[in-house]
Amino acid sequence: MKKPNAKIILITVIFALAAANLLLFSGALNRGACFRDMCLYGETSDPVNEFRLLVNSSSKAIIIAEGDASPTQTTAYVDIAFSQLASDLYLKSPKLIAIAVKDGAAINCSCENYANGTFAACQNDLVYCTSIQPAQDEMMIILKYPSYAKNEAVIKSRTIELRANSGASLSGMVEVLRGLIKKGG
Amino acid sequence: MKSINIKRAAAVVAGAAMVASVVTPALAAVGPTQADVNALVANIKANPANTKVIIGTNGAAISDGLAAAKIAAVLASLNYEQTTVGDVTGTKSVTVSTSGSEAVTPTASTQYMELDNLHGSTGYLADGTATTLTKESLGEVLKKQSLVASSDFTGTMASATYYYEDKIELMGGTSGLAAQYSEDTAGTKGHGLYMVSPSGALKYIVDFGAGIPIGPTIKYQETPELLFLGKAYGLNWKETESGKLALFTGDKQEMTEGDTIVQGDYEVTFKSGTRSGDKDYAVFQIKKGDVVKTTGTLTTADSEEVFFGTDKVSISAEYVGYDQETGKGYATIRLGTGLQTLESGDAFPGNTDWVIDRVNTTSGDTKLLTVSLKYQKTYTGTYLTGLAQGTMIDGPITAAGTPLFKVGLAGFGSKSTNYKTTTVWTKGMGDYNVGVGSELIQVKWQSRDGVTQKFTPEHPGEAIVGYDDTYNARTGFTHDILLNTQDSEGHVVKYGVINDKVIYLQSVAKGTDNRYTVKFRVGGSDGELVEVAGLQNNTNASLVYASPTEPINCNLQVLDFVGGTVDRRLISIGNSATCDVLPDAVHFGKALDFPATGGIPKMDLRDVLDQNNPYMVFYDTTGSHWVEVDYYSQPSTGVQAGLYVYDDSTDLFDQTDTTNFAYDYNKYHITYNSIEADGSVLGEATFIVPNEPRNALIQVTGTSTGAAAGQSVLKVGDTISNVKIEAITCPSTVSGTYYKQKGAISPENLVALDSAAAGTYQIVVGGPYVNNVAKAMAAKDMITVEGASYVYAEGNKLLVAGYSATDTTNAANELIQLLKA
């Protein structure tokens, strides 16, 4: 009997989780908005609208993704989340930064700037990639290497940092945020 | 970074035997041929919504993610086109509903017109030119409509479209519409503006522009239909002529010979149709009850009144035709209550106050040019009945039973060189029974810039308001207020009123340089400080006070007199256009009336002015040209209440001497009231004096029928109350450059995992070791060669991969170049 494709099952579960990630509660108690598989925290008591406002008030975006230097399944999911965000936010002329991580440490990065309909390399410098900050009209999304205990997205200083416990979870978290953007209009 | 585990192929597999047609790309190779890649890229560009970027799940490095992300972003951009538009603004609206059974009544827009050049000492007549309103200024009320007049059978008259539009005209001129201020009160009307107008100064006009053809020689195939005040009429072009408008009334009905229609009590049967020469004829039978009557032979535009006792019905043939094939007649008729012929002076149907003024045609009555109605309400006395300030009269009544518009006097217009007070509050002090000169009335009001003004002299001599003085004229300078003088009791004159504001002289100080610094308070003794420094004796300077609505700019001099032991530093302020020191008089009629039996005194302002009516004055009691606020005792009438300027430079104030009074009481409208005053402070009263200057403001407002309870959609400018907002529509204003989505991205993801690869076109990122879709492609082994970097077309799939991370990145960049080409 052919073993079921574990990857297929896993993927199915991921998207099922994303679909079921309705906002469960939000409140001032923990200043977070928790969905089934992640919680969103911000600097206000309404992080959902805070996130929407961050997106709507930004004319430019910086998307940073941390992944393995060598091919891994974990990073495959990071890549898909990275790509989804790049396509969703292309109108914000995204700066794409890929940071290779090994044993928990960043080892190198690649930076690409979107301008005039195409990409061009920007500063491929690790210091630059890890210390970049968004300007007042920019937003920054950081897909942290998924090695955290809990799935949390934290908004601070025009940056939203996604911390996941697995690549699949990270991909699911991005789906939740994409859903928030679409619903907010 | 390496994107794949390197596995050197020991053997060249079939795929590697495919010779890639390398076209020396800058970044990566393309295959199998450039043309193949170009073709697939072209399809992808044309169908971004049906394209997916496929990422492998066997494993990928972050560099592959960067490559895929770039491709996905560029792919998304293909679905948008940049465009530039001018401002596109939709109509913003709000949908509201009423609560309970209350109807929603949105109001239409309002236009204000001014009748200027008001003049006259006892009344104002407007002698401005006529003013005409059209749909441009009152679009919700006035319409421009079109009608198509059909050609005749013989083709001698072509079909044409004609336009006619509504207008409202207010006649100006000395014999036209006039607004008059009148104190000729009757009953409880009080003072105010009234329209003084002979009949015909207010008109509603239907203007046909170049004109619509009329006359017995005209051959319309069908009678033109016109809308007058919301009701459709057929134009009886044969009968209409100068001074006479002939209309067919009733709703249009189409009939074929033999048809019978029922309208009310009448049954109409199309009895017969015939053709003779180039004319078609029809005969109708009309039945009411048991009585049957037959019309004569009617052709197009013929009509007939048929009587049934005292009742009559009119049948008008809008169109009569005949079909030779069927042998039947065809007709469009109007069944009305009688033929309508309107001449000058006839009330328009549904109206009593609006009558035909003129039916204007071209010479020879070949074209109808205008039909005008006039407001014919007669006037009595000096004002047009019903058209007093604050009331509105109805325009012509429409078919809906409501006036098309309303007209009224909104108040005074915008042109005036006078400044004046607004609300004046007076408060008496002390015992009103004490004699002349012993009591003071404090005056408080709000100037037009909203600042409270307090006129609170503590002694009679403290106040001087202003006077027209040539007594102490100086070359090039005439002062009209003299502050810092003293009365015989030593009270220093500190108060004046300039441009609706209290000017309180706080101090005059002389410096060691022999220059003076004068400090004023504007608004009262505790008002805003204004300092004028560096004044030299008897030298012109300026008193300037900035205000958005009532700035002050006065000629100012310090007049340093030393007379006897008194060192006077008189402050002389000169009257000018920007320095009005002569507040205007407003008569309030009878003031506080203390009942003989005691109790709370009442303010009664209804009486007309006469010499026995008291009023609050600023007047000169000593003959030395000071003006002070004082209390004038009128035992029978109590405390005076009014603003008055006294121009008698010769003598003591004498209330009975009206000939020397230079007051002008016609500038204001006073909202009068019967006000109960607080007896404990002798008397308090508030007088509302409109701050509008002269000229009469005519207000024309469209009316709405009012919506039934339920939802109504309102636009900016509509007003409403007691409603709940159901929805708000705010179309955005777009201008400049924006991106328009060409097609919906469906499904919403441009990126998919290899396990869920779908899409008409697929961009496969990564080689066979990481991407299962790539693994199934024939070109997979090409990537296993060191240094390989390919954009390879295979069916609906485009492989974008390289041997190393850098090679994959190069391939992605090559594809991006092709996509953007």
Short mmCIF file of C-alpha atoms in Angstrom, two decimals, chain B residues 464 477 479-485 493 503 505 507-509 516-520 535 543 555-561 568-574:
data_model
loop_
_atom_site.label_atom_id
_atom_site.label_comp_id
_atom_site.label_asym_id
_atom_site.label_seq_id
_atom_site.Cartn_x
_atom_site.Cartn_y
_atom_site.Cartn_z
CA ILE B 464 -18.65 109.65 25.36
CA PHE B 477 -8.20 116.33 11.31
CA HIS B 479 -12.08 114.40 15.93
CA ASP B 480 -15.28 112.80 16.79
CA ILE B 481 -14.47 111.33 20.11
CA LEU B 482 -12.63 113.23 22.74
CA LEU B 483 -11.51 111.11 25.60
CA ASN B 484 -9.81 112.09 28.79
CA THR B 485 -11.82 115.24 29.11
CA VAL B 493 -14.43 110.62 29.99
CA ILE B 503 -12.95 101.64 23.59
CA LEU B 505 -9.13 104.72 27.79
CA SER B 507 -4.09 105.68 30.63
CA VAL B 508 -2.06 108.38 28.95
CA ALA B 509 1.54 108.61 30.03
CA TYR B 516 3.06 109.72 24.86
CA THR B 517 1.95 106.19 25.35
CA VAL B 518 -1.77 105.67 25.29
CA LYS B 519 -3.32 102.47 26.48
CA PHE B 520 -6.78 101.40 25.49
CA LEU B 535 2.79 109.78 20.02
CA LEU B 543 -5.27 103.47 16.64
CA ASN B 555 -6.92 108.65 13.26
CA LEU B 556 -5.52 109.41 16.64
CA GLN B 557 -3.97 112.42 18.27
CA VAL B 558 -2.84 113.36 21.70
CA LEU B 559 -3.77 116.92 22.42
CA ASP B 560 -1.72 118.09 25.31
CA PHE B 561 -3.48 121.01 26.84
CA ARG B 568 -5.10 117.52 30.05
CA ARG B 569 -3.96 115.05 27.54
CA LEU B 570 -6.93 114.73 25.38
CA ILE B 571 -7.25 111.76 23.12
CA SER B 572 -8.85 112.74 19.90
CA ILE B 573 -10.20 110.01 17.64
CA GLY B 574 -11.46 110.80 14.19
#
